[in-house]
Every structure is written in structure tokens, then in C-alpha cells.
mmCIF file of C-alpha atoms and ligand atoms in Angstrom:
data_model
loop_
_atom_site.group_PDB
_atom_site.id
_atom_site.type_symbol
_atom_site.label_atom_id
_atom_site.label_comp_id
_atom_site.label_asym_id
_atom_site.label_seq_id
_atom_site.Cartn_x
_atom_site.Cartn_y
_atom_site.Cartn_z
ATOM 1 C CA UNK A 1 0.000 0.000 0.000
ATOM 2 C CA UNK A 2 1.290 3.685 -0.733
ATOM 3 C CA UNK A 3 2.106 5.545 2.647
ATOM 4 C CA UNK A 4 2.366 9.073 2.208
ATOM 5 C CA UNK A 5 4.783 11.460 4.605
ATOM 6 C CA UNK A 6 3.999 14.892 2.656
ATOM 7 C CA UNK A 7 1.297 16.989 0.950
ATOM 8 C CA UNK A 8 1.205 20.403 -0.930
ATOM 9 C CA UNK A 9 -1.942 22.751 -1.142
ATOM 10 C CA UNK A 10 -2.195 25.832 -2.349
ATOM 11 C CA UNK A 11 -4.404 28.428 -0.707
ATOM 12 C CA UNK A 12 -7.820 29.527 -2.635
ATOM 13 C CA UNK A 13 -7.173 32.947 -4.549
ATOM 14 C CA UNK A 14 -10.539 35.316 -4.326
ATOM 15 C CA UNK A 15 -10.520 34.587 -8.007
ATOM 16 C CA UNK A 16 -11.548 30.794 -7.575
ATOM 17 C CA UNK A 17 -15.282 32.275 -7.991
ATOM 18 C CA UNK A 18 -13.960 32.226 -11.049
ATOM 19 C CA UNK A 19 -12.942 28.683 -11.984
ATOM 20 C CA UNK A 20 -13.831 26.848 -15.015
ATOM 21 C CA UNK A 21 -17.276 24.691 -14.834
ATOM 22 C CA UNK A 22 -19.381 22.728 -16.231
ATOM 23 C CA UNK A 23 -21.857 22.814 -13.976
ATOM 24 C CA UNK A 24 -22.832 26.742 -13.315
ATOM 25 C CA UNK A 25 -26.643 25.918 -12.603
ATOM 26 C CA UNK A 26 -24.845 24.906 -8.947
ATOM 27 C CA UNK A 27 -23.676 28.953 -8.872
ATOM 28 C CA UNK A 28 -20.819 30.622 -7.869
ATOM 29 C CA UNK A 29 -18.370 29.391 -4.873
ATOM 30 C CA UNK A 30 -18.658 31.709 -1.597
ATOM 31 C CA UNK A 31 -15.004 32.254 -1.212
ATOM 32 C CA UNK A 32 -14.832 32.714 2.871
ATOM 33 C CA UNK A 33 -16.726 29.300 2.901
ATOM 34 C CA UNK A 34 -14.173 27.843 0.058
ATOM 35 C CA UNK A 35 -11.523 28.944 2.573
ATOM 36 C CA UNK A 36 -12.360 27.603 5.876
ATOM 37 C CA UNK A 37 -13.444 23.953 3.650
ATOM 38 C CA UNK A 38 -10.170 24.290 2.794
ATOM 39 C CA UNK A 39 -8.731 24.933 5.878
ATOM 40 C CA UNK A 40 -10.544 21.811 7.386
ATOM 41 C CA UNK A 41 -9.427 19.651 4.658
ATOM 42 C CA UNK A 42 -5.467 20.413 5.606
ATOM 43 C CA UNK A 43 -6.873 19.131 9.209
ATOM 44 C CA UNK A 44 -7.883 16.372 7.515
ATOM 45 C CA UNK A 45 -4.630 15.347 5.976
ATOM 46 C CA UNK A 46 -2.693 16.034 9.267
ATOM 47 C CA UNK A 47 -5.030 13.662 10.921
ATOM 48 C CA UNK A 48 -3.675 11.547 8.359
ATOM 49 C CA UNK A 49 -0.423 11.600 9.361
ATOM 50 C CA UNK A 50 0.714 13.732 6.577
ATOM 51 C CA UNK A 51 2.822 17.317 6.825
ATOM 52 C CA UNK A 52 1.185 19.773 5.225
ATOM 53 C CA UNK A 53 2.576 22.540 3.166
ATOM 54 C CA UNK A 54 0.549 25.158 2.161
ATOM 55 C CA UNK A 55 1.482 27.781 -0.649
ATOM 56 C CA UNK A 56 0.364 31.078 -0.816
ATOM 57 C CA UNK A 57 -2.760 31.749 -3.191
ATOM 58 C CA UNK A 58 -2.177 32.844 -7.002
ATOM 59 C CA UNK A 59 -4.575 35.693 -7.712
ATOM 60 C CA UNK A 60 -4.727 35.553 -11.698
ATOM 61 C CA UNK A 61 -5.318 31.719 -11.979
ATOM 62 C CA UNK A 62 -8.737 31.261 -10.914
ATOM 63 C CA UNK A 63 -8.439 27.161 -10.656
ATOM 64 C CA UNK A 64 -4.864 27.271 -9.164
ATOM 65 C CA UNK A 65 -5.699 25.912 -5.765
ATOM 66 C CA UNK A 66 -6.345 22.654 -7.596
ATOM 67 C CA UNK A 67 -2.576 21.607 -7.671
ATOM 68 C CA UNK A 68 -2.905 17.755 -7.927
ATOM 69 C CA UNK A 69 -3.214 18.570 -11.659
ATOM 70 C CA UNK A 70 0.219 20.860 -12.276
ATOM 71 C CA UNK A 71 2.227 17.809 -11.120
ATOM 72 C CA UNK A 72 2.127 13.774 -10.539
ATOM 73 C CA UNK A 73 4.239 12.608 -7.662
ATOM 74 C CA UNK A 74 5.131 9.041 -7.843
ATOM 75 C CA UNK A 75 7.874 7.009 -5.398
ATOM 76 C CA UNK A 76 10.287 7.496 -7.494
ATOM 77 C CA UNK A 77 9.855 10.783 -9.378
ATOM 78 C CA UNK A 78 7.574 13.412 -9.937
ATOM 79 C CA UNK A 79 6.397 15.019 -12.687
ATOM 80 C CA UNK A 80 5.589 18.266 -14.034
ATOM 81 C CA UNK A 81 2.652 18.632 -16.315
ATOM 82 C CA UNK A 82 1.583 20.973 -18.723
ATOM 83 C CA UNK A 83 -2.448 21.147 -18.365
ATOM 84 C CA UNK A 84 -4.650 20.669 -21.265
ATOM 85 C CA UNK A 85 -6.508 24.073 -20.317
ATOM 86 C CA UNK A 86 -5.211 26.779 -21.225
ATOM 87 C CA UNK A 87 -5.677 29.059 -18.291
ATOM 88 C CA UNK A 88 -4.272 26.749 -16.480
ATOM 89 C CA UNK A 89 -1.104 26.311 -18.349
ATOM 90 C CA UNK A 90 0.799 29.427 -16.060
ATOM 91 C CA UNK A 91 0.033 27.228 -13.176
ATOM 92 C CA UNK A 92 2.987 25.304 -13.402
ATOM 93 C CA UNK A 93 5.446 27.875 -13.094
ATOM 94 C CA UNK A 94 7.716 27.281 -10.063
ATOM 95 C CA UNK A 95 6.398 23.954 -9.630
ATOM 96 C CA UNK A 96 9.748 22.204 -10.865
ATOM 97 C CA UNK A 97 11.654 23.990 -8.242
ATOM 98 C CA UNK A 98 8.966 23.485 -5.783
ATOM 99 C CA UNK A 99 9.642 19.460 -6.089
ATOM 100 C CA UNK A 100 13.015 19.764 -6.600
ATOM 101 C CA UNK A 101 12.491 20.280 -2.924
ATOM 102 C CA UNK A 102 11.385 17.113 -2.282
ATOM 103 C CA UNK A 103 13.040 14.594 -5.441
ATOM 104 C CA UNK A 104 16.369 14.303 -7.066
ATOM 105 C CA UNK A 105 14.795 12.658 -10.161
ATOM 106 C CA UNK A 106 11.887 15.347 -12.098
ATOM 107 C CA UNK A 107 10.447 14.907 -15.605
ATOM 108 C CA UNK A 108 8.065 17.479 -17.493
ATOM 109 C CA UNK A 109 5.628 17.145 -19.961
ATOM 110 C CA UNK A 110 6.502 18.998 -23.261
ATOM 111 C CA UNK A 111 4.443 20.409 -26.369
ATOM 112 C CA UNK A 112 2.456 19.125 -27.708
ATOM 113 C CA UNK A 113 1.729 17.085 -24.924
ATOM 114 C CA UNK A 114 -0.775 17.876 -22.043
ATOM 115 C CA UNK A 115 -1.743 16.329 -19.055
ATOM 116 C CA UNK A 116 -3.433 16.872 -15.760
ATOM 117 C CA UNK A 117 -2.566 15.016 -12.790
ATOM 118 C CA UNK A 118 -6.766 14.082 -11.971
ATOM 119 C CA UNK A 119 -6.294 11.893 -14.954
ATOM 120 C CA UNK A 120 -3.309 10.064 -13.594
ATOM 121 C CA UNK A 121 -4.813 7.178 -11.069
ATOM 122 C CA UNK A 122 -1.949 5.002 -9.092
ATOM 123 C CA UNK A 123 -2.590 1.949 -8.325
ATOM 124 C CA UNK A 124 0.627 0.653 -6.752
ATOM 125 C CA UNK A 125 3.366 0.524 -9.791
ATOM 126 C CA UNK A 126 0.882 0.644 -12.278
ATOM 127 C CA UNK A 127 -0.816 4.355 -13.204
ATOM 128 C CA UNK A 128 -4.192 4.957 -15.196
ATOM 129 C CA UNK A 129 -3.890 7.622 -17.682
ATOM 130 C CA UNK A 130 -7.176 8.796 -18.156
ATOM 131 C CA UNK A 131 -7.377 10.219 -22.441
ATOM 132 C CA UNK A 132 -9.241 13.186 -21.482
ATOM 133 C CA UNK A 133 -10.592 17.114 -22.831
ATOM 134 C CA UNK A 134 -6.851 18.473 -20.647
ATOM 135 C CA UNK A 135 -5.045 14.586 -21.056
ATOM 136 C CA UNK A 136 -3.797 14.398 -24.547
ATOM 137 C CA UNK A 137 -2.140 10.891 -26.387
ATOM 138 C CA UNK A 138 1.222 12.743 -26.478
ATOM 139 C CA UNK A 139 0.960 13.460 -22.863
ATOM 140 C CA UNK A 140 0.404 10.416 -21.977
ATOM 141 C CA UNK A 141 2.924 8.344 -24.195
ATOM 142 C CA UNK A 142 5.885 10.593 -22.384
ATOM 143 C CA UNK A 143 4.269 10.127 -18.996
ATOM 144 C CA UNK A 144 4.384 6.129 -20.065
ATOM 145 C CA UNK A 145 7.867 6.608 -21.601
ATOM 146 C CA UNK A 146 8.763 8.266 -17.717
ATOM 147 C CA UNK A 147 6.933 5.721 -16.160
ATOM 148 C CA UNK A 148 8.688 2.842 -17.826
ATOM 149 C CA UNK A 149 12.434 4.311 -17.370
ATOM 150 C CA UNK A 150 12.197 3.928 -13.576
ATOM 151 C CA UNK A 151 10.454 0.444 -13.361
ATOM 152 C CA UNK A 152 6.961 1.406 -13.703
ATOM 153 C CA UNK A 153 4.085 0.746 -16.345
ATOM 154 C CA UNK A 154 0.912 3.144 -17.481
ATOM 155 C CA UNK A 155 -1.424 2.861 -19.745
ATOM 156 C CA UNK A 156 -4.112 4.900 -21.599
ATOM 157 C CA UNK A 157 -8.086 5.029 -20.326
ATOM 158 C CA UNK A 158 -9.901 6.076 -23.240
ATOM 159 C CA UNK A 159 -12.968 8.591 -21.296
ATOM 160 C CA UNK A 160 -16.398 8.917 -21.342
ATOM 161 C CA UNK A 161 -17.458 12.969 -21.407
ATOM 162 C CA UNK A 162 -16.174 13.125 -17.470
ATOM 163 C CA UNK A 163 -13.427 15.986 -16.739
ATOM 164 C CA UNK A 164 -10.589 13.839 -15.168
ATOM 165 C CA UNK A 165 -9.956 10.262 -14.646
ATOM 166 C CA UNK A 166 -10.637 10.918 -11.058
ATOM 167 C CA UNK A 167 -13.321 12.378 -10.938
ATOM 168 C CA UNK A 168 -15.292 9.144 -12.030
ATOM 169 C CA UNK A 169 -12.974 6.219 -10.282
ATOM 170 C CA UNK A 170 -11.068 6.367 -7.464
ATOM 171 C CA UNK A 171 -8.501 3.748 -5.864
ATOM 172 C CA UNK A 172 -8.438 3.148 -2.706
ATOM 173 C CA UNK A 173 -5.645 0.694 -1.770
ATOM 174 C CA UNK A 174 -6.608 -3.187 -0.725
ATOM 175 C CA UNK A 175 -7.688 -3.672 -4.308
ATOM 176 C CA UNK A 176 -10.641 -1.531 -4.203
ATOM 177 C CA UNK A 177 -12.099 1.064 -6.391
ATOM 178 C CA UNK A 178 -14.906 3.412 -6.430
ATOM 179 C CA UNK A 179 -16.547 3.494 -9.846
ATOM 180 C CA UNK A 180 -19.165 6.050 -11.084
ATOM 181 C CA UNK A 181 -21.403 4.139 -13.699
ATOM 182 C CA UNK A 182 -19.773 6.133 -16.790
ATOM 183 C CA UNK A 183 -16.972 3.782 -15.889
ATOM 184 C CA UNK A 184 -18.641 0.143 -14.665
ATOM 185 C CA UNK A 185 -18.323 -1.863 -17.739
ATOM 186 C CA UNK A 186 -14.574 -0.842 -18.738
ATOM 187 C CA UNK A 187 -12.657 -3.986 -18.991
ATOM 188 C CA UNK A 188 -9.692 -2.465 -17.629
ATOM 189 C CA UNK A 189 -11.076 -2.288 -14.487
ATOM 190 C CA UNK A 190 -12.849 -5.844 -14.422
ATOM 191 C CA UNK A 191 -10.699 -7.229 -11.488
ATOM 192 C CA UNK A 192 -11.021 -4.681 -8.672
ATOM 193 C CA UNK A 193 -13.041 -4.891 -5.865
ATOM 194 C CA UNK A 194 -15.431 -2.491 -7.337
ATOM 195 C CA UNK A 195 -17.719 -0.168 -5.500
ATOM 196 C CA UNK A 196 -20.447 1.375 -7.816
ATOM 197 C CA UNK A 197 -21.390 4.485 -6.754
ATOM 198 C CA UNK A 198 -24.599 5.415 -7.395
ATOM 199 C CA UNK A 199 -25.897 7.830 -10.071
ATOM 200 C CA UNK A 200 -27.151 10.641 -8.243
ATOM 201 C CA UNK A 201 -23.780 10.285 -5.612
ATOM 202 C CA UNK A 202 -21.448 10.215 -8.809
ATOM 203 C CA UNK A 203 -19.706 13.531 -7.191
ATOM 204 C CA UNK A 204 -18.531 11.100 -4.577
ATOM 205 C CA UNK A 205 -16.542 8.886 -7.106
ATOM 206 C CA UNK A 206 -13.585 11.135 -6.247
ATOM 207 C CA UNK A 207 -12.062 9.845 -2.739
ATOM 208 C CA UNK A 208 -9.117 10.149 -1.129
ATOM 209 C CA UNK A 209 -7.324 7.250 0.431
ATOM 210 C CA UNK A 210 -4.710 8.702 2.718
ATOM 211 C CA UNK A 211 -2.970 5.965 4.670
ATOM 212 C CA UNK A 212 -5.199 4.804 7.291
ATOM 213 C CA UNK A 213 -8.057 7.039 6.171
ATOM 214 C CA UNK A 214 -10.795 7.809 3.437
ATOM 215 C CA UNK A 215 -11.377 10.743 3.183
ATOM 216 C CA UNK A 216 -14.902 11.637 1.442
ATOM 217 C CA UNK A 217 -17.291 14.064 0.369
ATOM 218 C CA UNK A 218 -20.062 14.923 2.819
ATOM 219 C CA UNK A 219 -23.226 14.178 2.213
ATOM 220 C CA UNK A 220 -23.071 10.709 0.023
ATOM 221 C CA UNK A 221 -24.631 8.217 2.373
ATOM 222 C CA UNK A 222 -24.632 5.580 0.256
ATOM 223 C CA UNK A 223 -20.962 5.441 -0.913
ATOM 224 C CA UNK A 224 -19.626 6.598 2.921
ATOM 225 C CA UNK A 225 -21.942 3.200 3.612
ATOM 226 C CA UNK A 226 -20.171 0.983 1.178
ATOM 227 C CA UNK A 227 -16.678 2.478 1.877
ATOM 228 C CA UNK A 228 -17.081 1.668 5.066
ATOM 229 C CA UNK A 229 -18.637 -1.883 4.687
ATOM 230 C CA UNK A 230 -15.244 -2.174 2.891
ATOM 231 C CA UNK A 231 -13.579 -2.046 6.272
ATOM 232 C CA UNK A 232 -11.850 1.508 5.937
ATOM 233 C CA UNK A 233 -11.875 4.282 8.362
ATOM 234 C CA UNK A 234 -13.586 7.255 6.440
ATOM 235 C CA UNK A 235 -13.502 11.388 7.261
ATOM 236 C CA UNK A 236 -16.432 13.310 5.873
ATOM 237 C CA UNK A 237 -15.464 16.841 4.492
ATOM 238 C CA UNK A 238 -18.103 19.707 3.161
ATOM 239 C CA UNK A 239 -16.784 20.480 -0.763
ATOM 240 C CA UNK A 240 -19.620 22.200 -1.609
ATOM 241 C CA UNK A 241 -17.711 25.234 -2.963
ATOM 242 C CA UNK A 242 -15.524 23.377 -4.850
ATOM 243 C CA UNK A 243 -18.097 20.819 -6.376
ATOM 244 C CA UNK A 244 -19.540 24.243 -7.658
ATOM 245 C CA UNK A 245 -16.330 24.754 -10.066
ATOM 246 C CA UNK A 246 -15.516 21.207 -10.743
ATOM 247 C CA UNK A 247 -13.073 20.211 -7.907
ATOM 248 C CA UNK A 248 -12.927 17.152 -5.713
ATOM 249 C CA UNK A 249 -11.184 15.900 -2.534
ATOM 250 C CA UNK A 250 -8.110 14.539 -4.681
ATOM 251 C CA UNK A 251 -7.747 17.596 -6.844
ATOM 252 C CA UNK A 252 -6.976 19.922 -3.733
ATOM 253 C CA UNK A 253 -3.603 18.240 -2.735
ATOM 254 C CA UNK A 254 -0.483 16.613 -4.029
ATOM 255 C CA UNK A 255 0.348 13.564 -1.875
ATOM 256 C CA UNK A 256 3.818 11.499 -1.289
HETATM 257 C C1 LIG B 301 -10.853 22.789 -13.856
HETATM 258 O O1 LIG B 301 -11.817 22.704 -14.639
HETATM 259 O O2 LIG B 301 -9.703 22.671 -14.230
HETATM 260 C C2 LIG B 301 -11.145 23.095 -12.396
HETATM 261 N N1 LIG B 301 -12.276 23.945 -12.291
HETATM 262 C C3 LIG B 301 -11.360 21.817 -11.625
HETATM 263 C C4 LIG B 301 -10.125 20.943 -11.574
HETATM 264 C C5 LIG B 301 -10.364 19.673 -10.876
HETATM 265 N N2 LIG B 301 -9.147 18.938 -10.743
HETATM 266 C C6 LIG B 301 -9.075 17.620 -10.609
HETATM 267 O O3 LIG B 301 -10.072 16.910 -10.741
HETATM 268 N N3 LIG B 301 -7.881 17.090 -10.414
#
């Protein structure tokens, strides 16, 4: 099972009322709610056992709190990405010396090549690529190229019309995964433990398995129900705000 010692946030800028969506009927985030949701869900991964850093907010990108998809850190690397939207792209400035920090060994993704990190799912040395609107073939053939130098393997998910990977499956260790029903009969993910999350809970797809904890969305009974028939310890955390613009639990951190 991965363990994880660190994580990296970055604060909400004022501008996240601002963030791309595709689902604006749900309206516009409150931004002093966004910020104490987010200042509960750093609580969260301390009582995880993780040390939280927490970088200071970056006004002109709107989505930039969501840094799980400027970078992928693996055991062995990370990677910078270059996102598939492009008012997202400045996002990744400073990241490379950011996890230079933390790893010897760095890749980055170069043009023409995007990817996001909420289309990269890790299941212990294998990753999920998920061939996404921001996760382009390119991308993910030098992510796979990375991936194989140091040991590991990846492959392509072709997508149904969900934003990230992520957003509609989620691993979370002990051979289980949480799978929204865009993503029940794939073949590729025939022999998991599956949990099927149900239609009107799909928001809850995205999870967060952090070492001895799952952390999930509040107010999904039926999926905290089945994650915890599974035998795992769970958190609940309000995301309202950030379900508003898109975001999940797993977008909001980088974890290693
Ligand atoms: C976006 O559309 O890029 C943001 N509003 C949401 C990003 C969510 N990130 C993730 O699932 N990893």
C-alpha cells in the first residue's frame, strides 16, 4: 500500500469564484466558505499523518488551488505537467523547483503534450492515464515513456465525457475502487473490488485514500456506507464550494 509522509496545497485565490465549470446551474463558490473547507481539509490530511505545506494563493489563476493537476508525484519521481486548459497552463510555473524540494529525479511534460494530474490514477506501480478534454495521447505516451524508465508501467483510459480520470474512479488501496457508472463496464477495471457508486452520488466517485483514512465528500450516504462496509476508516469533508467549479477531494492536494 502507498504511505504518504507529505502533501502540498495551495491556498484559494478570491478569483476561484472564477474557476472553469461545467456545472454553473450549482452557482458561484462563496469564497470565505471555500476557505475555511479548505482549511478543514489540511486538518484532515494532518489527521492523516501527513505534513502539510501550504502555498500562498495565485490571484490571476482562478483554478490554481487545484494543484494535484500541475504535477504527478510518484515514489520514485515526480512530474511536471503541462495542463490541457489553457488558463491553467501558467500554473505550473515554479512547480519544478517546488519538487526539486522534495526529489532528485523530475520529468516534465513537453508540447504538444498535455496532461493533468486528476487523470493520472496510481494503483501501486501501475498508473491509469485517463485520455481526457486536458489529457492528450502525447501526454500520456511521455508520462508512459517516464513511467517505464524507472520500473513502472501506465497505460491509456480512453474517457467517457467526465473531466478527469478521477473524478469518475477512485482507488483506494486493498484492491478496491470506487466506480461512477460512466466507468462500470470498462474492462480495464474488471478485477477490482469495485464499488459502484450510485448515479445521483457520482460527485462522490472522487475519494481520497490517505494511509489509514478515506477521506470523502459529505453528504453521500450511500458510498460513505459501502466504503465503510469495505472495512476503511472514512472522514467526511463539506466540498460544496468546490463541487460548484468542478473540484474534488483529490484535486486539492499533491500527496507522497
Ligand atoms: C478545472 O476545470 O480545471 C477546475 N475547475 C477543476 C479541476 C479539478 N481537478 C481535478 O479533478 N484534479
Amino acid at each position: 500500500m502507498n504511505t504518504f509522509k507529505h502533501a502540498i496545497v495551495r491556498k484559494p485565490a478570491k478569483s476561484l469564484v472564477d474557476g472553469i465549470t461545467t456545472h454553473p446551474e450549482l452557482g458561484k463558490p462563496d469564497y470565505e466558505l471555500a476557505l475555511r473547507q479548505h482549511e478543514a481539509y489540511v486538518g484532515a490530511l494532518e489527521r492523516c499523518g501527513l505534513s502539510v505545506r501550504v502555498l500562498p494563493a495565485q490571484e490571476e489563476f482562478p483554478d490554481s488551488c487545484f494543484v494535484e493537476d500541475v504535477a504527478v508525484c510518484t515514489g520514485r519521481f515526480a512530474l511536471v505537467t503541462r495542463p490541457g486548459a489553457d488558463t491553467r497552463r501558467g500554473e505550473i510555473a515554479g512547480v519544478r523547483e517546488l519538487l526539486a524540494e522534495y526529489y532528485d529525479d523530475l520529468e516534465e511534460i513537453r508540447a504538444p503534450g498535455t496532461i493533468e494530474g486528476g487523470d493520472v490514477m496510481m494503483v501501486g506501480e501501475a498508473f491509469y492515464i485517463g485520455l481526457s478534454s486536458r489529457t492528450n495521447a502525447d501526454g500520456a505516451a511521455q508520462f508512459i515513456a517516464a513511467l517505464e524508465r524507472r520500473g513502472y508501467s501506465g497505460r491509456g483510459v480512453k474517457m467517457p465525457p467526465t473531466l478527469h480520470l478521477k473524478t469518475g474512479c477512485s482507488y483506494m488501496e486493498e484492491g478496491v475502487l470506487l466506480v461512477d457508472r460512466a466507468f462500470a463496464a470498462y474492462p480495464e477495471f474488471a478485477s477490482f473490488k469495485r464499488v459502484d457508486i450510485a448515479p445521483e452520488e457520482s460527485y462522490a466517485a472522487n475519494c481520497l485514500r490517505v494511509n489509514d483514512y478515506v477521506i470523502v465528500p459529505a453528504g453521500y450516504p450511500k458510498a460513505l456506507a459501502a466504503i465503510r462496509a469495505a472495512g476503511m476508516r472514512t472522514i467526511e469533508l463539506d466540498m460544496s464550494e468546490y463541487r460548484k467549479i468542478d473540484g474534488g477531494l483529490s484535486c486539492l492536494s499533491l500527496r507522497f
